[in-house]
CSV table of C-alpha atoms and ligand atoms in Angstrom, one decimal:
chain,number,residue,atom,x,y,z
A,306,MET,CA,19.9,-5.5,9.9
A,307,THR,CA,19.0,-8.6,8.0
A,308,THR,CA,21.2,-8.9,4.8
A,309,TRP,CA,21.1,-11.8,2.0
A,310,ILE,CA,22.9,-13.4,-0.5
A,311,VAL,CA,21.1,-14.9,-3.0
A,312,ASP,CA,22.6,-16.4,-6.3
A,313,GLY,CA,21.0,-16.0,-9.2
A,314,GLY,CA,19.9,-16.9,-12.7
A,315,THR,CA,16.6,-19.5,-11.3
A,316,PRO,CA,13.5,-19.1,-13.1
A,317,LEU,CA,10.8,-18.9,-10.5
A,318,ARG,CA,8.3,-21.6,-10.3
A,319,GLY,CA,5.5,-23.3,-8.3
A,320,THR,CA,2.7,-21.7,-6.4
A,321,LEU,CA,2.0,-19.2,-3.7
A,322,GLN,CA,-0.4,-18.8,-1.2
A,323,LEU,CA,-1.8,-14.5,-0.8
A,324,THR,CA,-3.0,-13.5,3.1
A,325,GLY,CA,-5.1,-10.5,3.5
A,326,ALA,CA,-4.1,-7.2,2.2
A,327,LYS,CA,-1.5,-4.6,4.3
A,328,ASN,CA,-3.1,-2.1,3.2
A,329,SER,CA,-6.2,-3.5,4.6
A,330,ILE,CA,-5.4,-5.0,7.9
A,331,THR,CA,-3.6,-1.6,9.3
A,332,LYS,CA,-6.8,0.3,8.7
A,333,LEU,CA,-9.1,-2.3,10.1
A,334,MET,CA,-6.5,-2.6,13.5
A,335,VAL,CA,-7.4,1.3,13.7
A,336,LEU,CA,-11.3,1.1,12.5
A,337,ALA,CA,-11.3,-1.7,15.3
A,338,LEU,CA,-11.0,1.0,17.9
A,339,LEU,CA,-13.7,2.7,17.2
A,340,THR,CA,-16.7,0.2,18.9
A,341,GLU,CA,-16.1,-0.4,22.7
A,342,SER,CA,-17.4,-4.4,21.3
A,343,PRO,CA,-15.0,-6.8,20.0
A,344,CYS,CA,-13.8,-7.3,16.1
A,345,THR,CA,-12.5,-9.9,14.5
A,346,PHE,CA,-9.7,-10.4,10.9
A,347,THR,CA,-9.6,-13.3,9.7
A,348,ASN,CA,-6.9,-13.8,6.6
A,349,ALA,CA,-4.9,-11.3,8.3
A,350,PRO,CA,-1.3,-11.2,7.0
A,351,HIS,CA,1.6,-11.3,9.9
A,352,ILE,CA,3.8,-8.9,8.4
A,353,GLY,CA,5.9,-6.0,10.5
A,354,ASP,CA,3.6,-2.9,9.5
A,355,SER,CA,1.0,-5.1,10.9
A,356,GLN,CA,2.9,-5.1,14.3
A,357,ILE,CA,4.0,-1.9,14.4
A,358,THR,CA,0.2,-0.8,13.9
A,359,GLN,CA,-0.9,-3.1,16.7
A,360,ALA,CA,1.9,-1.4,19.1
A,361,ILE,CA,0.1,1.9,18.4
A,362,CYS,CA,-3.5,0.4,19.0
A,363,GLU,CA,-2.0,-1.3,22.6
A,364,ALA,CA,-0.7,1.7,23.2
A,365,LEU,CA,-3.7,3.5,23.5
A,366,GLY,CA,-6.3,0.6,25.2
A,367,ALA,CA,-6.4,-2.3,22.5
A,368,LYS,CA,-6.3,-5.5,23.4
A,369,PHE,CA,-4.9,-8.0,20.8
A,370,ASN,CA,-5.8,-11.9,21.4
A,371,LEU,CA,-3.9,-13.7,18.4
A,372,PRO,CA,-5.6,-17.4,18.2
A,373,ASN,CA,-3.7,-18.0,15.1
A,374,PRO,CA,-0.9,-16.5,12.9
A,375,HIS,CA,-4.0,-15.1,10.5
A,376,GLU,CA,-6.7,-14.1,13.0
A,377,ILE,CA,-6.6,-11.2,14.6
A,378,GLN,CA,-9.1,-10.2,17.7
A,379,ILE,CA,-9.6,-6.6,18.9
A,380,HIS,CA,-11.1,-4.8,21.6
A,381,THR,CA,-11.3,-1.8,23.3
A,382,PRO,CA,-13.1,-1.2,26.0
A,383,THR,CA,-11.6,2.3,27.1
A,384,ILE,CA,-9.8,4.3,25.0
A,385,LEU,CA,-6.7,4.9,28.0
A,386,THR,CA,-4.5,8.2,26.2
A,387,SER,CA,-4.8,10.7,23.4
A,388,GLU,CA,-1.6,10.7,22.7
A,389,ILE,CA,0.2,8.6,20.2
A,390,PRO,CA,3.3,8.0,21.4
A,391,PHE,CA,6.4,9.2,19.4
A,392,GLU,CA,8.8,6.6,19.6
A,393,LEU,CA,5.1,4.6,17.8
A,394,GLY,CA,3.8,7.5,16.0
A,395,SER,CA,7.1,7.5,13.4
A,396,ARG,CA,7.8,4.5,13.1
A,397,ASN,CA,4.8,4.9,10.1
A,398,ARG,CA,2.3,6.5,8.6
A,399,LEU,CA,-0.9,4.9,9.8
A,400,ALA,CA,-0.3,7.4,13.2
A,401,ILE,CA,-2.0,10.0,11.4
A,402,MET,CA,-4.8,7.6,10.8
A,403,MET,CA,-5.8,7.1,14.7
A,404,VAL,CA,-7.3,10.3,15.2
A,405,PRO,CA,-11.4,9.2,14.1
A,406,PRO,CA,-10.8,6.6,16.9
A,407,LEU,CA,-9.4,9.2,19.3
A,408,LEU,CA,-11.8,12.3,18.1
A,409,HIS,CA,-14.5,10.3,19.2
A,410,ARG,CA,-13.4,8.9,22.2
A,411,THR,CA,-11.5,10.8,23.6
A,412,GLY,CA,-12.4,14.9,22.5
A,413,ARG,CA,-8.5,14.9,21.2
A,414,ALA,CA,-5.6,13.3,19.3
A,415,ILE,CA,-2.0,14.1,19.1
A,416,ILE,CA,-0.4,13.2,16.7
A,417,PRO,CA,3.3,13.3,16.3
A,418,ILE,CA,4.8,15.2,13.3
A,419,ALA,CA,7.4,13.4,12.1
A,420,ALA,CA,5.8,10.1,10.2
A,421,GLY,CA,7.8,7.1,9.0
A,422,GLY,CA,7.5,4.9,6.2
A,423,ASP,CA,9.0,4.8,2.8
A,424,ARG,CA,10.8,7.3,1.1
A,425,ILE,CA,8.9,7.8,-1.5
A,426,GLY,CA,8.0,11.6,-1.7
A,427,PRO,CA,7.3,14.4,1.1
A,428,ARG,CA,4.3,12.2,2.0
A,429,PRO,CA,2.7,15.0,3.0
A,430,VAL,CA,-1.2,15.6,5.4
A,431,ASN,CA,-2.6,18.7,5.0
A,432,PHE,CA,-5.6,16.8,3.5
A,433,HIS,CA,-6.3,15.3,6.3
A,434,LEU,CA,-6.0,18.1,8.4
A,435,ASP,CA,-8.2,20.5,6.0
A,436,GLY,CA,-11.3,17.6,6.2
A,437,TYR,CA,-11.1,17.6,9.7
A,438,ALA,CA,-11.0,21.1,9.5
A,439,LYS,CA,-14.1,21.1,7.5
A,440,MET,CA,-15.9,18.5,10.5
A,441,GLY,CA,-15.5,20.9,13.0
A,442,ALA,CA,-11.9,19.8,14.7
A,443,HIS,CA,-9.4,22.3,16.2
A,444,ILE,CA,-6.2,22.0,15.2
A,445,GLU,CA,-3.0,23.6,16.6
A,446,VAL,CA,1.0,22.9,15.8
A,447,HIS,CA,2.9,22.6,18.7
A,448,ASP,CA,6.1,21.1,19.9
A,449,GLU,CA,7.3,18.6,17.1
A,450,VAL,CA,2.8,17.2,17.1
A,451,TYR,CA,-0.3,17.8,15.6
A,452,ASP,CA,-3.0,18.4,18.6
A,453,ILE,CA,-6.6,18.0,17.3
A,454,ARG,CA,-9.5,18.6,19.3
A,455,SER,CA,-12.8,18.4,18.8
A,456,ASP,CA,-16.7,18.2,21.6
A,457,GLY,CA,-18.6,16.1,18.3
A,458,LEU,CA,-17.3,16.4,14.8
A,459,HIS,CA,-20.2,17.5,12.0
A,460,GLY,CA,-21.1,16.1,8.5
A,461,ALA,CA,-19.3,18.3,5.9
A,462,GLU,CA,-18.5,18.9,2.1
A,463,ILE,CA,-15.0,17.8,1.6
A,464,VAL,CA,-13.4,18.3,-2.0
A,465,LEU,CA,-10.4,16.5,-2.3
A,466,PRO,CA,-7.5,18.2,-4.3
A,467,PHE,CA,-6.3,14.2,-5.6
A,468,PRO,CA,-8.5,10.6,-4.2
A,469,SER,CA,-5.6,10.3,-1.8
A,470,VAL,CA,-6.2,6.3,-0.4
A,471,THR,CA,-5.7,7.7,3.7
A,472,THR,CA,-7.2,10.4,3.8
A,473,THR,CA,-10.1,8.6,2.3
A,474,GLU,CA,-10.4,6.3,5.1
A,475,ASN,CA,-9.3,8.1,7.3
A,476,LEU,CA,-12.2,10.5,6.7
A,477,LEU,CA,-14.9,7.4,6.3
A,478,LEU,CA,-13.4,6.9,9.7
A,479,GLY,CA,-14.1,10.1,11.1
A,480,ALA,CA,-18.1,10.5,9.3
A,481,VAL,CA,-19.3,7.5,9.7
A,482,LEU,CA,-19.5,8.2,13.9
A,483,ALA,CA,-20.0,12.1,12.7
A,484,LYS,CA,-23.0,14.6,12.9
A,485,GLY,CA,-25.4,14.1,9.4
A,486,ARG,CA,-24.2,13.7,6.4
A,487,THR,CA,-20.7,14.2,5.1
A,488,PHE,CA,-19.8,13.8,1.0
A,489,ILE,CA,-15.8,13.2,0.7
A,490,ARG,CA,-15.5,14.3,-3.5
A,491,ASN,CA,-13.1,13.4,-5.4
A,492,ALA,CA,-12.1,10.1,-3.4
A,493,ALA,CA,-10.3,7.4,-3.6
A,494,ILE,CA,-11.8,4.0,-4.7
A,495,GLU,CA,-9.1,1.4,-3.9
A,496,PRO,CA,-10.3,-1.9,-3.1
A,497,GLU,CA,-8.8,-2.0,-0.1
A,498,ILE,CA,-11.0,1.4,0.7
A,499,MET,CA,-14.2,-0.5,-0.3
A,500,ASP,CA,-12.4,-3.6,1.7
A,501,LEU,CA,-13.0,-1.0,5.1
A,502,VAL,CA,-17.1,0.6,3.7
A,503,MET,CA,-17.6,-3.1,3.9
A,504,CYS,CA,-16.9,-4.0,7.4
A,505,LEU,CA,-18.1,-0.2,7.9
A,506,GLN,CA,-21.8,-1.0,6.2
A,507,LYS,CA,-21.4,-4.5,9.2
A,508,MET,CA,-21.0,-2.5,12.1
A,509,GLY,CA,-24.3,0.0,11.4
A,510,ALA,CA,-22.4,2.4,9.3
A,511,ILE,CA,-24.5,4.3,6.3
A,512,ILE,CA,-22.3,4.4,3.7
A,513,ASP,CA,-23.1,5.6,0.0
A,514,TYR,CA,-20.2,5.3,-3.1
A,515,ASN,CA,-21.2,7.0,-6.7
A,516,ALA,CA,-19.8,7.0,-9.8
A,517,ASP,CA,-17.9,9.8,-9.7
A,518,ARG,CA,-15.7,8.9,-7.0
A,519,THR,CA,-18.0,10.3,-4.7
A,520,LEU,CA,-18.6,9.0,-1.0
A,521,VAL,CA,-21.7,10.1,1.1
A,522,ILE,CA,-21.6,9.4,4.4
A,523,ASP,CA,-25.0,9.7,6.7
A,524,GLY,CA,-23.1,9.4,10.5
A,525,VAL,CA,-25.0,6.9,13.1
A,526,ARG,CA,-24.3,7.3,16.7
A,527,SER,CA,-22.3,4.0,17.0
A,528,LEU,CA,-21.1,0.8,15.6
A,529,THR,CA,-21.1,-2.9,16.7
A,530,GLY,CA,-17.6,-5.6,16.7
A,531,VAL,CA,-17.1,-6.9,13.5
A,532,THR,CA,-15.7,-10.4,12.1
A,533,HIS,CA,-14.2,-9.7,8.3
A,534,GLU,CA,-11.7,-11.3,5.9
A,535,ILE,CA,-9.9,-9.2,4.6
A,536,ILE,CA,-9.5,-9.2,1.5
A,537,PRO,CA,-5.7,-11.4,-0.4
A,538,ASP,CA,-3.0,-8.6,-1.3
A,539,ARG,CA,-3.1,-7.4,-5.0
A,540,ILE,CA,0.7,-5.8,-4.9
A,541,VAL,CA,1.9,-8.7,-3.5
A,542,ALA,CA,0.0,-11.1,-6.2
A,543,ALA,CA,1.2,-8.6,-8.8
A,544,SER,CA,4.6,-7.8,-7.5
A,545,MET,CA,5.2,-12.5,-7.5
A,546,ALA,CA,3.6,-12.2,-11.1
A,547,CYS,CA,6.1,-9.7,-12.2
A,548,ALA,CA,9.6,-12.1,-10.3
A,549,GLY,CA,8.3,-15.0,-12.1
A,550,LEU,CA,8.1,-13.7,-15.6
A,551,ALA,CA,10.7,-11.7,-15.1
A,552,THR,CA,13.1,-15.4,-14.8
A,553,HIS,CA,11.1,-17.0,-17.8
A,554,GLY,CA,9.2,-19.1,-14.6
A,555,ASP,CA,5.5,-20.3,-14.0
A,556,ILE,CA,4.1,-18.9,-10.9
A,557,THR,CA,0.5,-19.2,-9.7
A,558,VAL,CA,-0.6,-17.3,-6.7
A,559,LEU,CA,-3.1,-18.6,-4.8
A,560,GLY,CA,-6.0,-16.4,-4.2
A,561,ALA,CA,-5.2,-13.7,-6.3
A,562,ARG,CA,-8.4,-12.1,-7.3
A,563,GLN,CA,-9.2,-11.2,-11.5
A,564,GLU,CA,-11.2,-8.0,-10.1
A,565,ASP,CA,-8.6,-6.5,-8.1
A,566,MET,CA,-6.3,-6.8,-11.1
A,567,VAL,CA,-8.1,-5.6,-14.5
A,568,THR,CA,-5.9,-3.5,-15.2
A,569,PHE,CA,-2.6,-5.1,-14.6
A,570,LEU,CA,-3.6,-8.5,-15.8
A,571,ASN,CA,-4.1,-6.5,-19.4
A,572,THR,CA,-0.8,-5.1,-18.9
A,573,ILE,CA,0.6,-8.2,-18.8
A,574,ARG,CA,-1.0,-9.1,-21.8
A,575,ARG,CA,-0.3,-6.2,-23.9
A,576,ILE,CA,3.6,-7.0,-23.0
A,577,GLY,CA,3.2,-11.0,-24.3
A,578,GLY,CA,2.6,-12.4,-20.8
A,579,GLN,CA,0.4,-15.0,-20.0
A,580,PHE,CA,-2.3,-15.8,-17.7
A,581,ASP,CA,-4.7,-18.2,-17.0
A,582,ILE,CA,-7.6,-17.5,-14.1
A,583,ASP,CA,-9.2,-20.3,-11.7
A,584,GLN,CA,-11.1,-19.2,-8.5
A,585,ALA,CA,-7.9,-20.6,-6.5
A,586,GLY,CA,-6.1,-17.9,-8.5
A,587,ILE,CA,-4.2,-16.7,-11.4
A,588,ARG,CA,-0.7,-18.5,-12.9
A,589,PHE,CA,1.1,-16.6,-14.5
A,590,TYR,CA,4.2,-17.7,-17.2
A,591,ARG,CA,5.5,-16.8,-20.4
A,592,LYS,CA,5.1,-18.2,-23.8
A,593,GLY,CA,7.9,-16.3,-26.2
A,594,PRO,CA,10.0,-13.0,-25.6
A,595,LEU,CA,8.2,-9.8,-24.3
A,596,SER,CA,7.0,-6.7,-26.1
A,597,PRO,CA,8.1,-3.3,-24.4
A,598,ILE,CA,4.8,-0.9,-23.6
A,599,ALA,CA,4.3,2.6,-22.4
A,600,ILE,CA,2.4,2.9,-18.8
A,601,GLU,CA,1.6,5.5,-17.0
A,602,THR,CA,0.7,4.9,-12.9
A,603,ASN,CA,-3.0,7.1,-11.5
A,604,VAL,CA,-5.2,5.9,-8.8
A,605,HIS,CA,-7.7,2.9,-8.8
A,606,PRO,CA,-8.6,1.6,-11.8
A,607,GLY,CA,-5.3,2.6,-13.3
A,608,PHE,CA,-2.2,1.0,-13.0
A,609,MET,CA,-1.4,1.1,-9.2
A,610,THR,CA,1.5,2.7,-7.9
A,611,ASP,CA,3.0,-0.2,-6.3
A,612,TRP,CA,3.3,-2.9,-9.1
A,613,GLN,CA,5.3,0.0,-10.9
A,614,PRO,CA,8.9,-1.1,-9.3
A,615,PRO,CA,8.5,-4.8,-10.1
A,616,PHE,CA,7.2,-3.9,-13.2
A,617,VAL,CA,9.8,-2.2,-14.2
A,618,VAL,CA,12.6,-4.9,-13.5
A,619,LEU,CA,9.8,-7.1,-15.6
A,620,LEU,CA,10.5,-4.2,-18.4
A,621,THR,CA,14.4,-4.6,-18.4
A,622,GLN,CA,13.5,-8.4,-19.8
A,623,ALA,CA,11.1,-7.1,-22.9
A,624,ASN,CA,12.3,-6.4,-26.2
A,625,GLY,CA,12.5,-3.0,-27.6
A,626,MET,CA,11.8,0.4,-25.7
A,627,SER,CA,9.5,1.2,-23.0
A,628,VAL,CA,8.6,3.9,-20.8
A,629,VAL,CA,7.0,5.2,-17.3
A,630,HIS,CA,5.7,8.0,-16.4
A,631,GLU,CA,4.8,7.9,-12.3
A,632,THR,CA,2.2,10.6,-11.5
A,633,VAL,CA,1.1,9.0,-8.0
A,634,PHE,CA,4.1,10.2,-6.2
A,635,GLU,CA,7.0,12.1,-7.2
A,636,ASN,CA,9.8,10.3,-5.6
A,637,ARG,CA,9.3,6.9,-6.8
A,638,PHE,CA,12.1,5.7,-8.7
A,639,GLY,CA,14.6,5.9,-6.4
A,640,TYR,CA,15.4,2.2,-6.4
A,641,VAL,CA,16.7,2.8,-10.2
A,642,SER,CA,20.3,3.9,-9.9
A,643,GLU,CA,21.0,0.5,-8.1
A,644,LEU,CA,19.3,-1.0,-11.2
A,645,GLN,CA,21.6,0.6,-13.7
A,646,LYS,CA,24.3,-0.7,-11.1
A,647,MET,CA,23.2,-4.1,-12.3
A,648,GLY,CA,23.0,-3.8,-16.0
A,649,ALA,CA,20.0,-2.2,-17.0
A,650,ASP,CA,19.3,0.0,-19.1
A,651,ILE,CA,17.2,2.4,-18.0
A,652,ALA,CA,17.0,6.2,-17.6
A,653,LEU,CA,15.3,9.2,-15.9
A,654,TYR,CA,13.5,12.5,-16.4
A,655,ASP,CA,11.2,15.0,-15.3
A,656,THR,CA,9.3,15.5,-17.6
A,657,CYS,CA,6.0,13.5,-18.2
A,658,LEU,CA,7.0,11.4,-21.2
A,659,GLY,CA,3.9,8.7,-22.7
A,660,GLY,CA,1.3,10.6,-22.2
A,661,SER,CA,-1.0,13.2,-20.1
A,662,SER,CA,0.5,15.8,-17.7
A,663,CYS,CA,0.1,15.5,-14.3
A,664,ARG,CA,0.7,17.6,-11.5
A,665,PHE,CA,4.4,17.1,-10.9
A,666,ARG,CA,5.4,18.6,-14.2
A,667,PHE,CA,6.9,21.6,-13.6
A,668,THR,CA,9.1,20.2,-10.6
A,669,ASN,CA,12.7,18.7,-10.7
A,670,TYR,CA,11.6,14.5,-9.7
A,671,PRO,CA,12.6,12.6,-11.8
A,672,HIS,CA,8.7,10.9,-12.5
A,673,SER,CA,9.8,9.3,-15.9
A,674,CYS,CA,11.9,6.6,-16.8
A,675,VAL,CA,12.4,5.5,-20.2
A,676,ILE,CA,13.7,1.7,-20.2
A,677,LYS,CA,15.4,0.0,-22.8
A,678,GLY,CA,14.9,-3.7,-23.3
A,679,PRO,CA,16.7,-6.8,-22.6
A,680,SER,CA,19.2,-6.1,-20.2
A,681,ALA,CA,21.4,-8.6,-19.0
A,682,LEU,CA,21.1,-7.9,-14.8
A,683,THR,CA,24.4,-9.1,-13.4
A,684,GLY,CA,24.6,-9.5,-9.3
A,685,GLY,CA,25.4,-6.5,-7.4
A,686,ASP,CA,25.4,-5.5,-3.3
A,687,ILE,CA,22.4,-3.6,-2.8
A,688,SER,CA,20.8,-1.8,0.4
A,689,VAL,CA,17.2,-1.5,0.7
A,690,PRO,CA,15.4,1.7,1.3
A,691,ASP,CA,12.1,0.7,1.4
A,692,LEU,CA,9.4,-1.9,0.6
A,693,ARG,CA,8.6,-2.2,-2.9
A,694,ALA,CA,12.3,-0.8,-3.6
A,695,GLY,CA,13.2,-3.8,-2.1
A,696,PHE,CA,11.6,-6.1,-3.3
A,697,THR,CA,12.5,-5.3,-7.2
A,698,TYR,CA,16.0,-5.6,-5.9
A,699,LEU,CA,15.6,-8.9,-5.3
A,700,ILE,CA,14.0,-10.5,-8.7
A,701,ALA,CA,16.5,-8.4,-9.8
A,702,ALA,CA,18.9,-10.4,-8.0
A,703,ILE,CA,17.0,-13.8,-8.5
A,704,LEU,CA,17.6,-12.8,-12.4
A,705,ALA,CA,20.8,-11.4,-12.2
A,706,LYS,CA,23.8,-13.8,-13.5
A,707,GLY,CA,26.1,-14.2,-10.1
A,708,GLN,CA,26.1,-13.1,-7.0
A,709,SER,CA,24.3,-10.4,-5.0
A,710,THR,CA,24.3,-9.5,-1.2
A,711,ILE,CA,20.8,-7.3,-0.1
A,712,GLU,CA,20.9,-5.5,3.4
A,713,GLY,CA,18.5,-4.4,4.4
A,714,VAL,CA,15.6,-7.8,4.1
A,715,GLU,CA,13.4,-6.4,7.4
A,716,HIS,CA,12.3,-3.6,5.0
A,717,ILE,CA,10.4,-6.1,2.7
A,718,GLU,CA,8.9,-8.2,5.8
A,719,ARG,CA,6.9,-5.2,6.7
A,720,GLY,CA,4.6,-6.1,3.6
A,721,TYR,CA,6.2,-9.8,2.2
A,722,GLU,CA,4.8,-12.4,4.8
A,723,GLY,CA,7.2,-15.2,4.6
A,724,ILE,CA,9.0,-13.7,2.0
A,725,GLU,CA,12.7,-15.6,2.7
A,726,ASP,CA,9.9,-19.4,2.2
A,727,SER,CA,8.3,-18.4,-0.6
A,728,LEU,CA,11.0,-16.9,-2.7
A,729,ARG,CA,13.4,-21.2,-1.8
A,730,ALA,CA,9.8,-23.0,-2.2
A,731,LEU,CA,10.0,-21.1,-6.1
A,732,GLY,CA,12.8,-22.3,-6.3
A,733,ALA,CA,15.4,-19.0,-5.7
A,734,SER,CA,19.3,-19.5,-3.7
A,735,ILE,CA,18.8,-17.4,-0.8
A,736,LYS,CA,21.2,-17.8,2.4
A,737,VAL,CA,20.1,-15.4,5.2
A,738,VAL,CA,23.9,-14.4,7.2
B,796,EPU,N1,-1.1,13.0,-1.1
B,796,EPU,C1,-1.3,15.1,-0.3
B,796,EPU,N2,-1.5,15.0,1.3
B,796,EPU,C2,-1.9,14.3,1.6
B,796,EPU,C3,-2.2,12.9,1.3
B,796,EPU,C4,-1.7,13.0,0.4
B,796,EPU,O1,-1.0,15.6,-0.7
B,796,EPU,O2,-2.9,15.1,2.8
B,796,EPU,C5,-0.5,13.0,-1.9
B,796,EPU,C6,0.1,12.4,-1.4
B,796,EPU,O3,2.0,13.3,-1.0
B,796,EPU,C7,0.6,11.3,-2.7
B,796,EPU,C8,-0.7,12.1,-2.7
B,796,EPU,O4,-1.4,12.2,-2.3
B,796,EPU,O5,1.8,12.0,-4.1
B,796,EPU,C9,-1.0,10.3,-3.2
B,796,EPU,O6,-1.4,9.7,-1.8
B,796,EPU,P1,-1.8,8.6,-1.0
B,796,EPU,O7,-2.7,9.4,-0.1
B,796,EPU,O8,-3.3,8.5,-1.8
B,796,EPU,O9,-0.9,7.3,-0.5
B,796,EPU,P2,-0.8,6.6,0.9
B,796,EPU,O10,-2.1,7.2,1.5
B,796,EPU,O11,-0.2,8.1,2.0
B,796,EPU,C10,-1.4,4.5,0.4
B,796,EPU,C11,-0.9,3.1,0.5
B,796,EPU,C12,0.7,3.4,-0.6
B,796,EPU,C13,0.7,3.1,-1.8
B,796,EPU,C14,-0.9,4.8,-2.6
B,796,EPU,C15,-0.9,4.8,-3.5
B,796,EPU,C16,-1.1,2.4,2.6
B,796,EPU,C17,-0.9,2.7,4.4
B,796,EPU,N3,0.1,3.3,1.9
B,796,EPU,O12,-1.0,5.6,1.0
B,796,EPU,O13,1.1,1.4,-0.4
B,796,EPU,O14,1.4,3.5,-2.8
B,796,EPU,O15,-1.4,4.4,-1.4
B,796,EPU,O16,-2.3,3.5,-3.6
B,796,EPU,O17,-1.9,2.2,2.8
B,796,EPU,C18,2.9,0.4,-0.1
B,796,EPU,O18,1.9,-0.1,0.3
B,796,EPU,O19,4.0,0.5,-0.3
B,796,EPU,C19,2.3,1.6,0.2
B,796,EPU,C20,3.3,2.8,-0.2
């Protein structure tokens, strides 16, 4: 366990350089296993989740070469096994993404059921499995594994019950080499998915996307190697923007792209935050107090669920009562109790507050909250439960009066490259113990 001591009360000021998106690189690594030819990814982030995904790919036979910290070359002439080692498969949720390369190249995928990743809801994989069953795969569950076989996937008409990100990506990778045409309806269309589509097109895939969330994929016989630059991480960009604005600082996020953050930027403007956009990136700052707001999270192009935790800390500094309704993950307010201990005035509700009803309306999950601000936070002793909650605690600790102890910082390093150096360079006082 890595522990940090943070002395709060310093506004964050300065410049930060974004690298590629965590939620792109992990899927691109899997995509590289679809071809026997070498693939190169630039602007790759140096984070814990890519190392875990790399270890899974290597166990299957991929050879990695890292000529510099932000370039990854992957070559998989042969797949050595159809089985993901349990120890690796249970460390993040990416194991289920290995189904397409394993089925296409070996006819079988054996995936541990125990899924790692953040504790933000049950996070089942039923949509993935239903999609593969429609494409002709035979699925059995035994000995704590999904045992999936196919002697050739075929095109299918798949309607997702919810526009799930990883399911869309998984079925897309299955469909590009399946025989015939696949329709994925109600698909997710996050920028990271479009990045995957762009990369697949360079490799020879045929994928159309329609305005009605339908992806239409004509299967091809094989894919070539590729060189592809990963899109910048819009979750890191928004997290740092919240940190800058909450601490009354001034942060320029180099590499941040307006097109990926339109809803976030509108929301920042609605609460009275300022931003300037140019070719190099986006500068975030304040000219005065922040106003409250009612928002709900949603799939793209809505307000991302991953922006929600850092944004809630920001709202503790707004003048008045804000409402946040989480509609993507049922259990994404787990971090709130620690913020309450630090002095935040946040109340949780299991009803759908502030707008439309969501899938969780008849559950007991506290998926809405009311934040009364501004609150003067004080330092606390905090244990980090997951990635985004972890960064949220960091913002709270930097903003708070006094000292905080933050245990389990390695969760944050899964998704934020060089976070210690970046925050120090922006003025945060951090000691590693
Ligand atoms: N769902 C099902 N069944 C499935 C798949 C999903 O019921 O088979 C449900 C989930 O339980 C959830 C909803 O569908 O309620 C949406 O889940 P989704 O599949 O979209 O999430 P994910 O693919 O598991 C990815 C990101 C998350 C991000 C979400 C939403 C990766 C590796 N993870 O998760 O990122 O929050 O999409 O944008 O791409 C993070 O970066 O910290 C993170 C958690």
